[in-house]
Amino acid sequence: MTRGQKIISEWYAKKGWQQFSFQKEMEIAFLDGYSGLLNAPTGSGKTFAMFLPFIAAYIDAHPDDYLIRKDNGLQLLWITPLRALTNDIRKAMQTVVEDLGLPWKVASRTGDTSAKEKQELKKKQPEVLLTTPESLHLMLAQKEYPKMFAGLQALVVDEWHELLGTKRGVQLELGLSRLKYLKRDTTLKVWGISATIGNLEEAAEVLLGNDIPAERICIIRAKLDKKIVIESVIPENIEEFSWAGHLGIKLLPQVMEIVSKSRTTLIFTNTRSQSEIWYMGILDKYPEYAGVMAMHHGSLDNDLRNWVEEALHNEMLRLVVCTSSLDLGVDFRPVDSVVQIGSPKGVARFMQRAGRSGHHPGATSKAWFVPTHSLELLEGAALKQAIADELFESRDPIVLAMDVLMQYLVTLAVSDGFYPAEVFREIKTSFAYADLEWKEFHQILDFITSGGKTLSQYDEFLKVEIADGLYKVNSRRVAMHHRLSMGTIVSDVNIRVRFLSGGSLGTIEEYFISKLKIGDTFWFAGRNLELLKFKDMTAFVRKSTGKKGIIPSWMGGRMPLSSQLSSKLRDKLDEVAVMMDHQSPEQHQDIEVRALKPLFELQSRLSHLPRKTEFLIEKFRSRDGFHLFFYPFEGRLVHEGMASLFAYRISKLKRVNFSLAMNDYGFELLTDEEILLEQALEMDLFSTENLLDDIQQSLNATEMARRKFRDIAHIAGLVFTGFPGKGMKSRHLQASTSLLFDVFSEYESDNVLVKQAYQEALQFQLEEFRLREALQRLQKLKIVITRSEQPTPFAFPILVDGLSREKLITETLEERVAKMTLKYQKS
DNA sequence: GACCTGCTGCGGAATG
């Protein structure tokens, strides 16, 4: 045992803590100079597992004088995706450092750090610095930044799974490639910490890049046998449970029973407005929870959210209704129960949420799944199976993001400047740009120095100047603008909600406030508010005594059901079909399947329950027209693409206008006249041949790319969004990025940013890869076509989606949906 | 650039 290791194990003993097995492994790997990835869940002591071996290595390198104050500069750089985490981790590390008597400083540097503190950091280096990917790049944009990292020994990326697969991750890869380049004569140890995902090996590969020798890399898996128990909340009367919907508020009583039996509960909802609705619902029906209940979502003010986290930590709250804003987060005390309302859409996400419950190590986590409509209940069974089979989603790394690269090059030019050949070699060591071609790199260089082919007339695009081969920004204005717009997160313009008496509650979208008149009341942040006036992008409000109010909705991403969960759902459905054939669903092991028996019987009677080897298509005629329902069970985005693709291919036979609707399970094509389905099937509707062409034809690919280009232009630094706090109209920004898109499209056919926009639309909007795989799967299936007189249980949720889209809501949609229960069907 | 239900995340000047 080395001296360092001895000191560390003594420290553990003194604390009375047990060491996890991976702690030992970590020590060995770290002391032997490996880089790698630690796979460990939150709350498993991973920070110590990483930090203590680092200390041990330091002690071993300085055996005689490690307790003496020296100016050896920054030793460890610790990067997290969340500002708030830097504070928590700093406290933990501070404890260690003080306990061991090390004369070290542990500091953090994020957007919260004051200008004065930043100055001090520059003057006197702390030994350990905690920061975010964005702040790292801001440091790289400072003059003489290499000095700062001269003594750096190791770099740790915490919660790497959160960054992998995002442009923030790519930006971090670039920062890493620079730090490795600065330390190229010695070895910089690079470590990632990641929760369990489907592609851990790839995650390590992406983080470490291709310049660390394979024999110096290892992956350590913390085997912590955390038991997770999942229970679906079964509607008491399934016959009266709605076939469609997304709120799940019908099950409020059952959920509150769970809450009442737990000391603390987290209720996860899928959308921000849904959490407002649940909060309001609870307050209305269970007023005794006022005061011990809170809400947490991304549009609430930070102060409010911090308070909630703090109160949860101190056990002052019994119940928090939240969105995934609490997914990652402050390492707060675990709660008794976790409740998930509606589909969690992915296995890993559900696991992470479930992991929030269960107190001490070794304790069982308990999570409840609450369906929001009948068929969704089957997802509960699929989830359990997926977790038992350890089927986790992968996070696919982003490669060749030209916008992020462009920002990075300007960053380097802002500080000390760069030589292209050198930087090209450097970034080629990263996973993201390993395949970058010199031609593309050159186009970007050309763009930042001369505005490329089309923008050379405009000074604002000529950012970087070349002198003796050195690319450098000399204009103070350009440098300032660049520092002001760093990062890869592009946000919409939001309206702040503020009390006239002062105090901000959070933000809502422009669109929502534009629907309101002065004097209207709306429900936000768990309060009923009256709109008083609207000024400078701020909505001033006061508390209202009224009970009713409109609830804001926000435009967010539409996360599709993951392919893992979809696949398990298809498996479950297959089991159901087999059981129904044998007339024995009551014997099925899953409580969800048993509960859904009447629904499946009806589906079977009206249409068909597809086996895994079958592809069900339903025909149905209503006063709205001819409906075709397809059920690939592949997630919403794939269905969106597939619906357009099928519509396009069918319309080649006969010109018809289609109206489309979809959900995570299937999609609908609606027409005024009968569709020639059989004929279309014969002409190979599911073919992957000419897929790209057909997609381009069927969807407005240009419009999709234009939307993607907006973010790309922001990240690449083509538009300046103004000084902080000074709002700029979103319409204005929209117009300028749109204009750039048009100009590039017309005059520069090979523009890398425009190409990227099309690529992103294909990859992320259409999930082209998944679509292709899905089509290939469908080709092998036996097609079953049924015709029914009324919408089937499978069809109904999609039909409802279509109804709201078509705005046929005369007798409120809600009423129509409410009527559609089994009970109604039977009568 | 649209709202059909749709998440999360970070940064940041100079002047008066």
PDB file of C-alpha atoms in Angstrom, chain A residues 285-385:
ATOM      1  CA  LYS A 285     -59.312  18.507  -3.173  1.00  0.00           C
ATOM      2  CA  TYR A 286     -56.795  18.160  -0.355  1.00  0.00           C
ATOM      3  CA  PRO A 287     -56.346  21.672   1.070  1.00  0.00           C
ATOM      4  CA  GLU A 288     -54.584  20.213   4.099  1.00  0.00           C
ATOM      5  CA  TYR A 289     -51.480  19.882   1.942  1.00  0.00           C
ATOM      6  CA  ALA A 290     -51.134  23.640   1.547  1.00  0.00           C
ATOM      7  CA  GLY A 291     -47.847  24.515   3.151  1.00  0.00           C
ATOM      8  CA  VAL A 292     -46.264  21.080   2.930  1.00  0.00           C
ATOM      9  CA  MET A 293     -46.483  20.807  -0.828  1.00  0.00           C
ATOM     10  CA  ALA A 294     -44.459  22.555  -3.506  1.00  0.00           C
ATOM     11  CA  MET A 295     -43.857  22.592  -7.223  1.00  0.00           C
ATOM     12  CA  HIS A 296     -40.660  22.437  -9.235  1.00  0.00           C
ATOM     13  CA  HIS A 297     -40.282  22.950 -12.979  1.00  0.00           C
ATOM     14  CA  GLY A 298     -38.004  24.672 -15.423  1.00  0.00           C
ATOM     15  CA  SER A 299     -40.040  27.836 -15.869  1.00  0.00           C
ATOM     16  CA  LEU A 300     -40.133  28.694 -12.196  1.00  0.00           C
ATOM     17  CA  ASP A 301     -37.698  31.196 -10.825  1.00  0.00           C
ATOM     18  CA  ASN A 302     -34.438  29.870  -9.497  1.00  0.00           C
ATOM     19  CA  ASP A 303     -35.006  31.293  -6.035  1.00  0.00           C
ATOM     20  CA  LEU A 304     -38.266  29.428  -5.825  1.00  0.00           C
ATOM     21  CA  ARG A 305     -36.665  26.213  -6.973  1.00  0.00           C
ATOM     22  CA  ASN A 306     -33.740  26.538  -4.600  1.00  0.00           C
ATOM     23  CA  TRP A 307     -36.143  27.041  -1.771  1.00  0.00           C
ATOM     24  CA  VAL A 308     -38.014  23.877  -2.721  1.00  0.00           C
ATOM     25  CA  GLU A 309     -34.820  21.851  -2.902  1.00  0.00           C
ATOM     26  CA  GLU A 310     -33.709  23.178   0.439  1.00  0.00           C
ATOM     27  CA  ALA A 311     -37.078  22.501   2.047  1.00  0.00           C
ATOM     28  CA  LEU A 312     -37.132  18.985   0.631  1.00  0.00           C
ATOM     29  CA  HIS A 313     -33.690  18.446   2.050  1.00  0.00           C
ATOM     30  CA  ASN A 314     -34.812  19.595   5.476  1.00  0.00           C
ATOM     31  CA  GLU A 315     -37.940  17.463   5.310  1.00  0.00           C
ATOM     32  CA  MET A 316     -40.149  20.496   5.548  1.00  0.00           C
ATOM     33  CA  LEU A 317     -42.140  19.328   2.571  1.00  0.00           C
ATOM     34  CA  ARG A 318     -44.169  16.193   2.224  1.00  0.00           C
ATOM     35  CA  LEU A 319     -44.890  16.446  -1.444  1.00  0.00           C
ATOM     36  CA  VAL A 320     -43.292  18.004  -4.508  1.00  0.00           C
ATOM     37  CA  VAL A 321     -44.925  17.988  -7.919  1.00  0.00           C
ATOM     38  CA  CYS A 322     -42.214  18.314 -10.532  1.00  0.00           C
ATOM     39  CA  THR A 323     -40.928  17.722 -14.048  1.00  0.00           C
ATOM     40  CA  SER A 324     -37.515  16.425 -14.989  1.00  0.00           C
ATOM     41  CA  SER A 325     -36.015  19.582 -13.502  1.00  0.00           C
ATOM     42  CA  LEU A 326     -35.553  17.348 -10.469  1.00  0.00           C
ATOM     43  CA  ASP A 327     -34.085  14.473 -12.472  1.00  0.00           C
ATOM     44  CA  LEU A 328     -30.552  15.556 -12.132  1.00  0.00           C
ATOM     45  CA  GLY A 329     -29.982  17.701  -9.400  1.00  0.00           C
ATOM     46  CA  VAL A 330     -29.002  18.605  -6.093  1.00  0.00           C
ATOM     47  CA  ASP A 331     -28.022  15.599  -4.137  1.00  0.00           C
ATOM     48  CA  PHE A 332     -30.910  15.939  -1.793  1.00  0.00           C
ATOM     49  CA  ARG A 333     -32.191  13.472   0.710  1.00  0.00           C
ATOM     50  CA  PRO A 334     -34.022  10.606  -0.937  1.00  0.00           C
ATOM     51  CA  VAL A 335     -37.766  10.496  -0.597  1.00  0.00           C
ATOM     52  CA  ASP A 336     -40.045   7.622   0.426  1.00  0.00           C
ATOM     53  CA  SER A 337     -42.066   7.369  -2.734  1.00  0.00           C
ATOM     54  CA  VAL A 338     -41.739   8.377  -6.321  1.00  0.00           C
ATOM     55  CA  VAL A 339     -44.809   8.633  -8.496  1.00  0.00           C
ATOM     56  CA  GLN A 340     -44.596   8.876 -12.269  1.00  0.00           C
ATOM     57  CA  ILE A 341     -47.668  10.266 -13.996  1.00  0.00           C
ATOM     58  CA  GLY A 342     -47.944   9.070 -17.569  1.00  0.00           C
ATOM     59  CA  SER A 343     -45.355   7.398 -19.720  1.00  0.00           C
ATOM     60  CA  PRO A 344     -41.775   8.052 -18.671  1.00  0.00           C
ATOM     61  CA  LYS A 345     -40.898   7.440 -22.352  1.00  0.00           C
ATOM     62  CA  GLY A 346     -37.654   5.724 -21.485  1.00  0.00           C
ATOM     63  CA  VAL A 347     -36.318   3.029 -19.185  1.00  0.00           C
ATOM     64  CA  ALA A 348     -33.247   4.927 -18.032  1.00  0.00           C
ATOM     65  CA  ARG A 349     -35.281   8.002 -17.171  1.00  0.00           C
ATOM     66  CA  PHE A 350     -37.687   5.994 -15.093  1.00  0.00           C
ATOM     67  CA  MET A 351     -34.818   4.273 -13.304  1.00  0.00           C
ATOM     68  CA  GLN A 352     -33.231   7.594 -12.482  1.00  0.00           C
ATOM     69  CA  ARG A 353     -36.475   8.904 -11.076  1.00  0.00           C
ATOM     70  CA  ALA A 354     -37.181   5.736  -9.141  1.00  0.00           C
ATOM     71  CA  GLY A 355     -33.660   5.953  -7.711  1.00  0.00           C
ATOM     72  CA  ARG A 356     -34.710   9.098  -5.892  1.00  0.00           C
ATOM     73  CA  SER A 357     -36.543   6.938  -3.397  1.00  0.00           C
ATOM     74  CA  GLY A 358     -35.168   4.490  -0.850  1.00  0.00           C
ATOM     75  CA  HIS A 359     -33.123   5.873   1.991  1.00  0.00           C
ATOM     76  CA  HIS A 360     -29.866   4.204   2.866  1.00  0.00           C
ATOM     77  CA  PRO A 361     -27.571   2.166   0.630  1.00  0.00           C
ATOM     78  CA  GLY A 362     -29.063  -1.232   0.123  1.00  0.00           C
ATOM     79  CA  ALA A 363     -32.603   0.063   0.598  1.00  0.00           C
ATOM     80  CA  THR A 364     -35.244  -0.684  -1.967  1.00  0.00           C
ATOM     81  CA  SER A 365     -36.436   2.055  -4.268  1.00  0.00           C
ATOM     82  CA  LYS A 366     -40.129   2.214  -4.762  1.00  0.00           C
ATOM     83  CA  ALA A 367     -41.791   3.883  -7.689  1.00  0.00           C
ATOM     84  CA  TRP A 368     -45.372   4.045  -8.810  1.00  0.00           C
ATOM     85  CA  PHE A 369     -46.513   4.265 -12.370  1.00  0.00           C
ATOM     86  CA  VAL A 370     -49.784   6.087 -12.978  1.00  0.00           C
ATOM     87  CA  PRO A 371     -51.343   5.623 -16.425  1.00  0.00           C
ATOM     88  CA  THR A 372     -53.145   8.563 -17.988  1.00  0.00           C
ATOM     89  CA  HIS A 373     -55.274   6.441 -20.277  1.00  0.00           C
ATOM     90  CA  SER A 374     -56.168   2.774 -20.464  1.00  0.00           C
ATOM     91  CA  LEU A 375     -53.708   1.437 -22.988  1.00  0.00           C
ATOM     92  CA  GLU A 376     -50.852   3.260 -21.315  1.00  0.00           C
ATOM     93  CA  LEU A 377     -51.246   0.888 -18.399  1.00  0.00           C
ATOM     94  CA  LEU A 378     -49.547  -1.746 -20.505  1.00  0.00           C
ATOM     95  CA  GLU A 379     -46.437   0.427 -20.488  1.00  0.00           C
ATOM     96  CA  GLY A 380     -46.198  -0.260 -16.773  1.00  0.00           C
ATOM     97  CA  ALA A 381     -45.781  -3.953 -17.525  1.00  0.00           C
ATOM     98  CA  ALA A 382     -43.301  -3.189 -20.305  1.00  0.00           C
ATOM     99  CA  LEU A 383     -41.281  -0.960 -17.980  1.00  0.00           C
ATOM    100  CA  LYS A 384     -40.955  -3.660 -15.353  1.00  0.00           C
ATOM    101  CA  GLN A 385     -39.793  -6.116 -17.964  1.00  0.00           C
TER     102      GLN A 385
END
